[in-house]
Short mmCIF file of C-alpha atoms and ligand atoms in Angstrom, two decimals:
data_model
loop_
_atom_site.label_atom_id
_atom_site.label_comp_id
_atom_site.label_asym_id
_atom_site.label_seq_id
_atom_site.Cartn_x
_atom_site.Cartn_y
_atom_site.Cartn_z
CA UNK A 1 -22.25 -180.95 5.43
CA UNK A 2 -20.06 -181.47 2.41
CA UNK A 3 -20.61 -178.58 -0.17
CA UNK A 4 -20.91 -181.06 -3.16
CA UNK A 5 -24.00 -182.46 -0.97
CA UNK A 6 -26.23 -179.00 -1.23
CA UNK A 7 -28.67 -178.49 -3.74
CA UNK A 8 -27.07 -175.26 -4.47
CA UNK A 9 -29.23 -174.62 -7.99
CA UNK A 10 -32.20 -175.23 -6.01
CA UNK A 11 -31.58 -172.84 -3.19
CA UNK A 12 -29.98 -170.13 -5.47
CA UNK A 13 -33.34 -170.23 -7.51
CA UNK A 14 -35.58 -169.67 -4.19
CA UNK A 15 -36.31 -166.09 -3.60
CA UNK A 16 -37.24 -166.49 0.02
CA UNK A 17 -33.76 -167.83 0.52
CA UNK A 18 -32.29 -165.03 -1.20
CA UNK A 19 -34.04 -162.39 0.78
CA UNK A 20 -33.24 -164.01 4.10
CA UNK A 21 -29.69 -164.05 3.42
CA UNK A 22 -29.69 -160.32 2.31
CA UNK A 23 -31.64 -159.21 5.33
CA UNK A 24 -28.77 -160.73 7.60
CA UNK A 25 -26.05 -158.98 6.11
CA UNK A 26 -24.85 -155.46 7.10
CA UNK A 27 -24.17 -153.19 3.86
CA UNK A 28 -21.54 -150.80 3.97
CA UNK A 29 -20.64 -150.31 0.50
CA UNK A 30 -17.58 -150.75 -1.79
CA UNK A 31 -14.42 -152.37 -0.43
CA UNK A 32 -15.79 -152.34 3.06
CA UNK A 33 -16.24 -155.70 5.08
CA UNK A 34 -20.10 -156.14 5.49
CA UNK A 35 -20.65 -158.38 8.42
CA UNK A 36 -22.79 -161.64 8.87
CA UNK A 37 -25.71 -160.47 11.55
CA UNK A 38 -26.97 -164.12 11.93
CA UNK A 39 -25.45 -167.54 13.38
CA UNK A 40 -21.54 -167.93 13.88
CA UNK A 41 -19.64 -171.08 13.46
CA UNK A 42 -16.56 -172.09 15.85
CA UNK A 43 -14.52 -170.96 12.80
CA UNK A 44 -16.13 -167.54 12.81
CA UNK A 45 -17.83 -167.88 9.63
CA UNK A 46 -21.44 -167.01 9.30
CA UNK A 47 -24.39 -169.82 8.95
CA UNK A 48 -27.46 -169.56 7.21
CA UNK A 49 -30.43 -171.83 6.77
CA UNK A 50 -31.16 -172.00 3.56
CA UNK A 51 -34.67 -173.29 2.11
CA UNK A 52 -37.50 -174.49 4.48
CA UNK A 53 -38.26 -176.95 7.10
CA UNK A 54 -42.14 -175.98 6.91
CA UNK A 55 -43.96 -178.94 5.91
CA UNK A 56 -44.64 -179.28 1.99
CA UNK A 57 -41.92 -177.14 1.13
CA UNK A 58 -40.49 -177.34 -2.35
CA UNK A 59 -37.04 -176.21 -1.24
CA UNK A 60 -35.34 -178.24 1.25
CA UNK A 61 -33.60 -176.93 4.15
CA UNK A 62 -30.03 -177.06 4.51
CA UNK A 63 -27.30 -175.26 7.14
CA UNK A 64 -24.89 -173.60 4.89
CA UNK A 65 -21.66 -171.09 5.11
CA UNK A 66 -23.24 -167.88 4.49
CA UNK A 67 -20.22 -166.73 2.49
CA UNK A 68 -20.50 -169.66 0.22
CA UNK A 69 -23.90 -168.87 -0.53
CA UNK A 70 -23.11 -165.47 -1.05
CA UNK A 71 -20.40 -166.50 -3.58
CA UNK A 72 -23.09 -168.55 -5.47
CA UNK A 73 -25.30 -165.48 -5.34
CA UNK A 74 -22.68 -163.51 -7.18
CA UNK A 75 -20.94 -166.05 -9.43
CA UNK A 76 -23.56 -168.74 -9.94
CA UNK A 77 -23.77 -172.14 -8.44
CA UNK A 78 -21.24 -173.71 -11.16
CA UNK A 79 -18.61 -171.42 -9.76
CA UNK A 80 -19.06 -173.25 -6.23
CA UNK A 81 -16.43 -175.95 -7.16
CA UNK A 82 -14.15 -177.67 -4.57
CA UNK A 83 -11.69 -174.69 -3.70
CA UNK A 84 -11.99 -172.75 -0.43
CA UNK A 85 -13.79 -169.39 -0.69
CA UNK A 86 -11.32 -167.23 1.11
CA UNK A 87 -11.36 -163.87 2.71
CA UNK A 88 -8.82 -161.20 1.73
CA UNK A 89 -9.60 -159.23 4.92
CA UNK A 90 -9.29 -162.61 7.01
CA UNK A 91 -12.54 -161.95 8.44
CA UNK A 92 -14.64 -165.10 8.06
CA UNK A 93 -18.01 -163.59 8.69
CA UNK A 94 -17.47 -160.99 6.07
CA UNK A 95 -19.98 -161.21 2.98
CA UNK A 96 -18.37 -158.32 0.97
CA UNK A 97 -18.20 -159.88 -2.54
CA UNK A 98 -14.75 -157.88 -3.32
CA UNK A 99 -13.33 -159.93 -0.27
CA UNK A 100 -13.82 -163.14 -1.27
CA UNK A 101 -11.19 -165.01 -3.40
CA UNK A 102 -10.41 -168.72 -4.16
CA UNK A 103 -7.84 -170.66 -2.82
CA UNK A 104 -6.80 -173.64 -0.39
CA UNK A 105 -6.46 -174.61 3.04
CA UNK A 106 -2.51 -174.16 2.73
CA UNK A 107 -3.33 -170.65 1.67
CA UNK A 108 -5.17 -169.95 4.69
CA UNK A 109 -2.09 -171.51 6.71
CA UNK A 110 0.05 -169.23 5.18
CA UNK A 111 -1.93 -166.21 5.59
CA UNK A 112 -1.95 -166.92 9.29
CA UNK A 113 1.48 -167.54 9.85
CA UNK A 114 2.58 -164.35 8.28
CA UNK A 115 -0.05 -161.92 9.41
CA UNK A 116 -1.44 -163.45 13.08
CA UNK A 117 1.57 -161.41 14.87
CA UNK A 118 1.08 -158.11 13.24
CA UNK A 119 0.01 -155.55 16.14
CA UNK A 120 -3.83 -154.57 15.38
CA UNK A 121 -4.33 -157.30 12.48
CA UNK A 122 -7.73 -159.21 12.25
CA UNK A 123 -5.70 -162.19 12.60
CA UNK A 124 -4.06 -161.20 16.27
CA UNK A 125 -7.44 -160.41 17.70
CA UNK A 126 -7.35 -162.24 21.27
CA UNK A 127 -10.91 -163.46 21.02
CA UNK A 128 -10.00 -165.45 18.01
CA UNK A 129 -12.01 -165.31 14.83
CA UNK A 130 -15.34 -166.59 16.21
CA UNK A 131 -15.24 -163.87 18.92
CA UNK A 132 -14.42 -161.11 16.86
CA UNK A 133 -17.22 -162.15 14.57
CA UNK A 134 -19.89 -162.46 17.21
CA UNK A 135 -18.66 -158.95 19.26
CA UNK A 136 -19.11 -157.19 15.75
CA UNK A 137 -22.33 -158.62 15.09
CA UNK A 138 -23.73 -158.28 18.39
CA UNK A 139 -22.54 -154.58 18.27
CA UNK A 140 -24.09 -153.84 15.19
CA UNK A 141 -27.49 -155.49 16.45
CA UNK A 142 -27.27 -153.67 19.57
CA UNK A 143 -26.77 -150.49 17.88
CA UNK A 144 -29.52 -151.04 15.39
CA UNK A 145 -31.98 -151.69 18.10
CA UNK A 146 -31.41 -148.46 19.65
CA UNK A 147 -32.40 -146.74 16.25
CA UNK A 148 -28.65 -145.86 15.83
CA UNK A 149 -27.76 -143.92 12.61
CA UNK A 150 -25.08 -145.33 10.30
CA UNK A 151 -22.29 -143.33 11.69
CA UNK A 152 -22.89 -144.32 15.17
CA UNK A 153 -23.15 -148.00 13.99
CA UNK A 154 -19.55 -147.44 12.30
CA UNK A 155 -18.19 -146.29 15.80
CA UNK A 156 -19.74 -149.36 17.36
CA UNK A 157 -17.99 -151.45 14.88
CA UNK A 158 -14.74 -149.70 15.54
CA UNK A 159 -15.08 -149.85 19.20
CA UNK A 160 -16.05 -153.89 18.86
CA UNK A 161 -12.98 -154.22 16.68
CA UNK A 162 -10.44 -152.46 18.89
CA UNK A 163 -11.72 -154.53 21.97
CA UNK A 164 -9.84 -157.51 20.81
CA UNK A 165 -6.57 -155.62 20.36
CA UNK A 166 -4.52 -155.25 23.54
CA UNK A 167 -2.60 -152.57 22.19
CA UNK A 168 -5.53 -150.70 20.81
CA UNK A 169 -4.04 -150.96 17.26
CA UNK A 170 -6.30 -150.35 14.41
CA UNK A 171 -5.59 -151.93 10.95
CA UNK A 172 -8.96 -152.32 9.52
CA UNK A 173 -9.15 -151.81 5.64
CA UNK A 174 -5.25 -152.15 5.18
CA UNK A 175 -5.41 -155.48 3.92
ZN1 ZN B 1 -14.02 -158.11 4.37
#
């Protein structure tokens, strides 16, 4: 779906869409990655169905990238131009507004070239972006299902991240 085709104003004005988006974000506080707990695309981005498919719904159903909807929630529909919404943390499933920045595909390519060989870096994860995002999501969901407290969930996130780094290196939060 092209971004220009999505009725962002309608989705962003729909309380049910906003509530369901927020329910799928694992909030951790300022400066921390906040991971998407819903569907993950092949590129590692969160996928979200805004609106409703129910008969007679006033809000049409659209599957959108979670962080694009999130960017609209924070900055308004008009801010959703044609530029890519990138992640300074290089984690495509991240919903931390402070980690979003506008840029181009070329910026992403340059970032990948400069960071993907750094030991322990997110872009060096052997599972790829989608595999990493799914592993982190599933670690959080499993811990939540077991009634884990926040510290235990943090340990589960850390273990899920390190599992993708053959050297066991750890650079979360460095970028
Ligand atoms: Zn992040």
